[in-house]
């Protein structure tokens, strides 16, 4: 069976890194392509929504290109992976850019880290963005965690984080310094705040798991 | 459970070749950026920084080709600095697979460029590189000013104030190099590192002067840096990244092992 993976291109994502990592993780069996064409995206077996940068610009571009409906449809019936801002965009609302309505596919909101956080261990101020390798604690079993050790470090870079409505959505938590959702999962949707494409072996393992997941 | 402090090896690249003598004992081609990147990746480097020291602008395409090759097989964050002056320069490198770009001289010449770049590409990929030199006499309160063109030209700007301004303009990270210490192996200018790190809200990478593992730990513990960058102690095979991390962990620093 064909295994085509559409990476949704709305001009904002780190699509090159995501593409290269998915190709590397999938090898010859997977056809990875970047697209903003609705039909092409919906013909793929799997869909990835990446994203970096400001969420208002992301949502504006998604809407302008008419991709919001495509994302909604893909998120209903295909293995669907959101990455970083591509995770945040799935929720209802973000505090970023003075308040931005998002796609509302998953219940919950996106909040900003406080600017005056202190590292309890060193008493030094914690910097924003939350940038670097943090431990990801898998809070429940999921096919995308297969072969990935509990509390493995993944690479993060973000200033906002998701607060899902209802704990059942959360698939992993990290702390900075308080716990936040590092991954969420519901039916055929999986979304991560960290960047698997920059997270070395663990990130590639997660992508490989996604490429074999039936949702 | 918390965020790890990062160790970042830095490679100087001239016309597509790594210079300043990387000396791994068993490496096939000491000038091949891809092979060296792979080696550091295997040792557990948290990120890699490439500094393009190519003299002529025409040869700069080579750097993008290097980045593209590295990004195809090394899946950790890649930063590229050196000679970045325009938004098309940035787009070209990001497209090749760089995750962040470091802007130095162009920021001093036109601070608005940093604002424009952060607005267009996102703060998360805009690193402002600052080369600072101590200008206060002994006994005076410490003061540093910034220099451009690899430390040759004074810009008559206070380093701490400049760092703050660059963060206000959208820099997502500061790469701070002490010109006094660079190449000396005498350790970071810890006072400078701490002054800048405590003054800004974004992560600071300490650079310039690392000669041993103790220096790396000092940069974090006394300099309050979020990441430490070093070249020669890793290039000459004196220490592996893993040894550096174990040392730092023994000092109570959170690292990714």
XYZ file of C-alpha atoms in Angstrom:
472
model
C 0.000 0.000 0.000
C 1.217 3.472 -0.798
C 2.530 5.448 2.114
C 2.341 9.080 1.069
C 2.947 11.757 3.665
C 1.774 15.297 2.968
C 3.537 18.078 4.808
C 1.229 21.062 4.766
C 3.070 24.071 3.374
C 1.648 27.439 4.358
C 4.917 29.334 4.038
C 5.659 29.414 7.776
C 6.989 26.024 8.704
C 10.425 24.529 9.068
C 9.254 22.217 6.330
C 12.702 21.387 5.029
C 13.869 19.923 8.328
C 10.607 18.042 8.772
C 10.783 16.666 5.232
C 14.373 15.513 5.572
C 13.732 13.803 8.905
C 10.597 12.014 7.660
C 12.432 10.851 4.540
C 15.331 9.622 6.648
C 12.999 7.856 9.090
C 10.872 6.311 6.354
C 13.513 5.219 3.881
C 12.401 3.998 0.466
C 8.951 2.887 1.561
C 7.641 6.379 2.112
C 6.869 9.200 -0.280
C 7.127 12.541 1.495
C 5.884 15.666 -0.241
C 5.271 19.282 0.618
C 2.000 20.807 -0.554
C -0.632 23.473 -0.144
C -2.960 21.843 -2.650
C -6.128 20.587 -0.966
C -6.706 17.591 -3.226
C -3.104 16.490 -3.116
C -3.007 16.705 0.680
C -6.230 14.737 1.058
C -4.966 11.992 -1.230
C -2.043 11.302 1.134
C -2.237 8.488 3.670
C -0.804 10.713 6.416
C -0.650 14.428 7.064
C 1.838 16.540 9.010
C 1.177 20.128 10.088
C 4.490 21.794 11.001
C 4.934 25.371 12.127
C 7.299 27.915 13.571
C 6.989 31.627 14.125
C 4.073 33.797 15.197
C 0.721 32.043 15.418
C -1.315 34.945 14.061
C 0.679 34.835 10.802
C 0.367 31.031 10.721
C -3.405 31.027 11.144
C -3.767 33.905 8.675
C -1.805 32.029 6.010
C -3.634 28.747 6.676
C -6.942 30.561 6.231
C -5.818 32.598 3.219
C -4.757 29.434 1.407
C -8.041 27.747 2.326
C -6.151 25.083 4.244
C -8.223 25.293 7.431
C -10.917 23.022 5.970
C -8.285 20.651 4.603
C -6.693 20.391 8.035
C -10.078 19.801 9.659
C -10.880 17.019 7.219
C -7.460 15.361 7.466
C -7.572 15.554 11.246
C -10.825 13.606 11.197
C -9.816 10.560 9.243
C -6.048 10.233 8.661
C -3.041 9.719 10.881
C -2.329 13.382 11.616
C 0.740 14.876 13.295
C 1.028 18.472 14.510
C 4.467 19.860 15.368
C 5.194 22.923 17.564
C 3.004 25.780 16.273
C 1.276 23.065 14.223
C 0.208 21.594 17.575
C -0.865 24.939 19.029
C -2.898 25.815 15.919
C -5.176 22.806 16.539
C -6.529 24.294 19.771
C -9.204 26.935 20.242
C -7.344 30.073 21.145
C -3.824 31.416 21.771
C -2.666 34.255 24.001
C -0.005 35.078 21.413
C -0.172 38.322 19.387
C -2.695 39.871 21.774
C -5.069 36.927 21.434
C -5.505 34.783 18.316
C -8.402 32.449 17.493
C -7.046 29.082 16.296
C -8.587 26.124 14.441
C -10.540 24.675 17.372
C -10.065 21.045 16.373
C -9.000 20.113 19.901
C -10.418 21.662 23.101
C -8.086 23.904 25.070
C -6.001 27.066 24.809
C -2.419 28.196 24.269
C -0.750 30.169 27.035
C 2.473 32.129 27.383
C 5.251 31.255 29.816
C 5.561 33.839 32.584
C 8.544 36.169 32.154
C 9.654 36.011 35.794
C 10.155 32.269 36.233
C 13.001 31.121 38.456
C 14.886 27.832 38.191
C 14.246 26.168 41.571
C 17.614 24.376 41.413
C 19.915 27.339 40.712
C 17.678 30.327 41.611
C 18.633 31.807 38.214
C 15.963 33.290 35.943
C 14.530 30.881 33.364
C 14.848 32.188 29.831
C 12.115 32.516 27.220
C 11.933 30.895 24.694
C 12.114 27.509 26.387
C 14.970 26.384 24.152
C 16.897 23.144 24.266
C 16.609 19.514 25.321
C 14.005 18.729 27.963
C 12.698 15.449 29.282
C 9.402 14.214 27.912
C 7.415 12.135 30.373
C 4.974 9.849 28.574
C 1.772 10.076 30.586
C 0.070 7.269 28.735
C 0.812 4.524 26.260
C 0.577 5.355 22.596
C 1.881 3.705 19.401
C 4.015 6.808 18.709
C 6.030 6.195 21.888
C 6.999 2.687 20.805
C 10.697 2.055 21.459
C 11.218 5.483 23.024
C 12.354 5.363 26.630
C 10.412 7.105 29.346
C 11.738 10.638 30.054
C 13.837 10.810 26.876
C 14.961 14.339 26.018
C 13.584 16.074 22.935
C 14.485 19.471 21.470
C 12.084 22.326 22.206
C 11.956 25.942 21.128
C 8.781 27.814 22.039
C 7.433 30.650 24.173
C 3.842 29.375 24.360
C 2.407 26.067 25.492
C -0.887 24.232 25.203
C -3.297 23.716 28.081
C -5.701 21.034 26.835
C -9.222 21.060 28.252
C -9.383 17.722 30.010
C -6.411 15.645 31.069
C -7.324 12.737 28.809
C -5.813 14.598 25.822
C -2.321 14.820 27.284
C 0.084 12.160 26.029
C 3.257 13.575 27.631
C 4.344 16.313 29.994
C 7.537 18.324 30.395
C 8.392 20.903 33.055
C 9.561 24.492 32.743
C 9.502 24.775 35.717
C 5.848 23.739 36.014
C 4.421 20.835 34.032
C 2.966 21.549 30.591
C 1.650 19.363 27.757
C 4.577 18.222 25.586
C 2.327 15.965 23.502
C -1.399 15.436 23.045
C -3.323 12.622 21.413
C -6.919 12.025 20.406
C -8.058 9.287 18.028
C -6.013 9.725 14.822
C -4.417 12.998 15.942
C -1.033 13.221 17.644
C 0.678 16.533 18.270
C 3.964 17.481 19.891
C 5.334 20.758 21.215
C 8.931 19.662 20.618
C 10.688 19.203 17.279
C 11.170 15.500 16.450
C 13.098 16.552 13.323
C 15.754 18.121 15.589
C 15.644 15.498 18.332
C 18.219 13.016 17.100
C 17.449 9.286 17.393
C 14.379 9.741 19.580
C 12.836 12.197 17.143
C 13.492 9.928 14.172
C 11.993 7.022 16.120
C 8.840 9.040 16.737
C 8.598 9.912 13.045
C 9.139 6.265 12.096
C 6.350 5.281 14.489
C 4.072 7.863 12.898
C 4.820 6.436 9.449
C 3.616 3.018 10.620
C 0.643 4.206 12.652
C -2.841 3.534 11.410
C -4.401 6.227 13.556
C 13.142 16.868 35.320
C 14.307 20.075 33.680
C 15.883 21.703 30.687
C 19.460 20.644 29.948
C 22.276 23.146 29.494
C 23.643 22.811 25.986
C 27.138 22.129 24.636
C 27.683 23.473 21.129
C 30.824 22.717 19.101
C 31.664 25.455 16.618
C 33.189 24.821 13.198
C 34.891 27.523 11.152
C 34.191 26.917 7.492
C 36.148 28.526 4.673
C 34.835 27.888 1.186
C 33.165 24.658 2.225
C 36.085 23.277 4.220
C 36.506 23.163 7.983
C 39.601 25.116 8.972
C 41.494 25.721 12.218
C 42.746 22.168 12.365
C 40.197 19.690 13.492
C 42.330 16.777 14.599
C 40.310 13.701 15.306
C 42.711 10.816 15.348
C 40.760 8.475 13.137
C 38.993 10.863 10.817
C 39.320 10.322 7.098
C 39.024 13.923 5.995
C 39.591 16.535 8.684
C 38.279 19.272 6.462
C 34.949 17.672 5.589
C 32.177 19.490 7.480
C 29.736 16.623 7.036
C 32.051 14.044 8.531
C 32.942 16.294 11.465
C 29.308 17.169 12.056
C 28.443 13.484 12.092
C 31.222 12.849 14.602
C 30.021 15.535 17.007
C 26.469 14.326 16.575
C 27.534 10.808 17.611
C 29.339 12.235 20.648
C 26.124 13.895 21.796
C 26.493 17.537 20.730
C 23.282 19.392 21.531
C 23.545 21.696 18.531
C 26.153 22.620 15.929
C 27.298 26.074 14.899
C 28.975 26.776 11.579
C 30.816 30.021 11.187
C 31.370 30.959 7.572
C 34.702 32.739 7.289
C 34.776 32.689 3.485
C 36.246 35.973 2.352
C 34.436 36.529 -0.915
C 30.714 36.893 -1.190
C 30.556 34.848 -4.395
C 31.746 31.716 -2.616
C 29.091 31.900 0.063
C 26.760 29.567 -1.777
C 29.139 26.834 -0.720
C 27.995 27.282 2.889
C 24.384 26.578 1.963
C 25.512 23.404 0.189
C 27.402 22.327 3.316
C 24.347 22.978 5.465
C 22.148 21.046 3.092
C 24.397 18.000 3.247
C 24.715 18.122 7.035
C 20.980 18.660 7.525
C 20.248 15.559 5.453
C 21.856 13.281 8.011
C 22.390 15.104 11.291
C 19.122 15.726 13.109
C 20.021 18.308 15.746
C 19.695 22.106 15.506
C 22.130 23.821 13.146
C 23.135 27.476 13.413
C 24.994 29.316 10.663
C 26.777 32.629 11.128
C 29.134 34.830 9.154
C 28.380 37.382 6.473
C 24.585 37.298 6.752
C 23.341 40.693 5.567
C 19.935 40.376 3.938
C 16.634 38.549 4.282
C 17.370 36.538 1.119
C 20.640 35.406 2.786
C 18.594 34.114 5.711
C 15.926 32.476 3.585
C 18.601 30.735 1.526
C 20.240 29.213 4.623
C 16.974 28.235 6.316
C 15.871 26.596 3.093
C 19.125 24.659 2.982
C 18.334 23.266 6.434
C 19.745 25.746 8.962
C 17.520 26.189 12.013
C 19.007 29.475 13.179
C 21.198 32.179 11.728
C 23.635 34.314 13.705
C 23.754 37.987 12.729
C 26.640 40.173 13.870
C 27.987 43.057 11.778
C 24.737 43.542 9.852
C 22.893 44.088 13.148
C 25.328 46.831 14.159
C 25.157 48.501 10.750
C 21.378 48.322 10.695
C 19.605 47.233 13.900
C 16.307 47.340 12.002
C 17.502 44.298 10.055
C 17.141 42.186 13.203
C 13.592 43.453 13.700
C 12.744 42.743 10.076
C 14.312 39.271 10.183
C 12.582 38.306 13.447
C 9.266 39.513 12.052
C 9.681 37.569 8.845
C 11.286 34.343 10.025
C 10.420 34.251 13.745
C 12.596 35.122 16.736
C 13.368 31.452 17.319
C 15.749 31.427 14.352
C 17.422 34.797 14.867
C 20.577 34.673 16.975
C 22.437 37.934 17.479
C 26.180 37.374 17.808
C 28.000 39.905 19.972
C 31.786 40.277 20.082
C 32.622 42.205 23.248
C 35.865 43.622 24.562
C 36.488 44.942 28.078
C 37.192 48.675 27.969
C 37.174 49.551 31.670
C 40.525 50.062 33.371
C 41.450 47.933 36.346
C 39.629 49.098 39.466
C 36.820 50.713 37.477
C 33.345 49.142 37.298
C 33.485 46.582 34.463
C 32.352 47.786 31.051
C 32.467 46.124 27.648
C 31.995 47.487 24.167
C 31.164 45.618 21.019
C 33.355 45.122 17.972
C 32.507 44.051 14.438
C 34.362 42.453 11.507
C 35.796 39.682 13.629
C 36.793 42.027 16.438
C 38.678 44.568 14.347
C 36.270 47.511 14.288
C 34.999 49.193 17.457
C 31.291 50.020 17.297
C 31.272 52.256 20.398
C 28.250 50.464 21.846
C 27.932 49.159 25.398
C 27.675 45.356 25.211
C 25.006 44.901 27.885
C 22.810 47.705 26.530
C 23.270 46.347 23.003
C 22.224 42.848 24.053
C 19.068 44.258 25.650
C 18.286 46.263 22.537
C 18.725 43.262 20.271
C 16.311 41.236 22.418
C 13.811 44.104 22.224
C 14.249 43.967 18.439
C 13.386 40.284 18.365
C 16.605 38.296 18.847
C 15.667 34.863 20.186
C 19.126 34.063 21.516
C 22.462 35.839 22.114
C 25.820 34.333 21.118
C 28.268 36.219 23.292
C 31.998 36.085 22.553
C 34.688 37.712 24.660
C 37.297 39.116 22.277
C 39.723 39.340 25.181
C 39.477 35.621 25.836
C 38.908 34.205 22.354
C 41.784 31.894 21.484
C 43.487 32.274 24.879
C 42.188 29.047 26.506
C 42.021 31.051 29.750
C 38.301 30.513 30.267
C 35.217 32.626 29.560
C 35.012 36.240 30.691
C 32.579 35.175 33.408
C 31.782 38.698 34.520
C 30.763 39.625 30.981
C 28.757 36.426 30.510
C 26.884 36.981 33.737
C 26.264 40.685 33.086
C 24.666 39.932 29.718
C 22.863 36.757 30.760
C 21.274 38.414 33.790
C 20.285 41.436 31.688
C 18.293 39.646 28.989
C 15.231 37.401 28.939
C 16.456 35.088 26.148
C 19.050 32.289 26.309
C 22.734 33.278 26.162
C 25.486 31.117 24.626
C 28.881 31.792 26.187
C 31.852 31.736 23.816
C 35.532 32.567 23.721
C 38.354 31.190 25.822
C 37.460 27.620 26.735
C 40.613 25.648 27.532
C 39.302 22.874 29.769
C 36.140 21.278 31.099
C 36.119 23.362 34.267
C 35.695 26.426 32.058
C 32.529 24.986 30.524
C 31.013 24.376 33.954
C 31.996 27.859 35.133
C 30.234 29.413 32.161
C 26.979 27.852 33.331
C 27.355 28.069 37.101
C 29.074 31.447 37.429
C 28.326 33.015 34.054
C 24.635 31.985 34.142
C 24.885 30.968 30.476
C 22.256 28.638 29.031
C 24.677 27.057 26.582
C 28.432 26.912 26.082
C 30.219 27.010 22.750
C 33.739 25.744 22.189
C 35.954 24.868 19.270
C 39.525 23.849 19.952
C 39.075 21.632 23.019
C 36.818 19.384 20.991
C 38.547 19.726 17.619
C 41.909 18.608 18.915
C 40.353 15.536 20.460
C 41.399 16.527 23.978
C 37.891 15.909 25.198
C 34.779 14.410 23.710
C 31.406 16.081 24.116
C 30.383 13.154 26.275
C 33.317 13.671 28.644
C 32.386 17.334 28.901
C 28.810 16.432 29.749
C 29.804 13.895 32.385
C 32.059 16.503 33.971
C 29.267 19.060 33.999
C 26.820 16.563 35.424
C 29.234 15.868 38.278
C 29.127 19.595 38.986
C 25.372 19.400 39.366
C 24.541 20.754 35.911
C 21.601 19.211 34.059
C 22.826 17.790 30.729
C 21.536 15.499 28.005
C 23.469 12.239 28.153
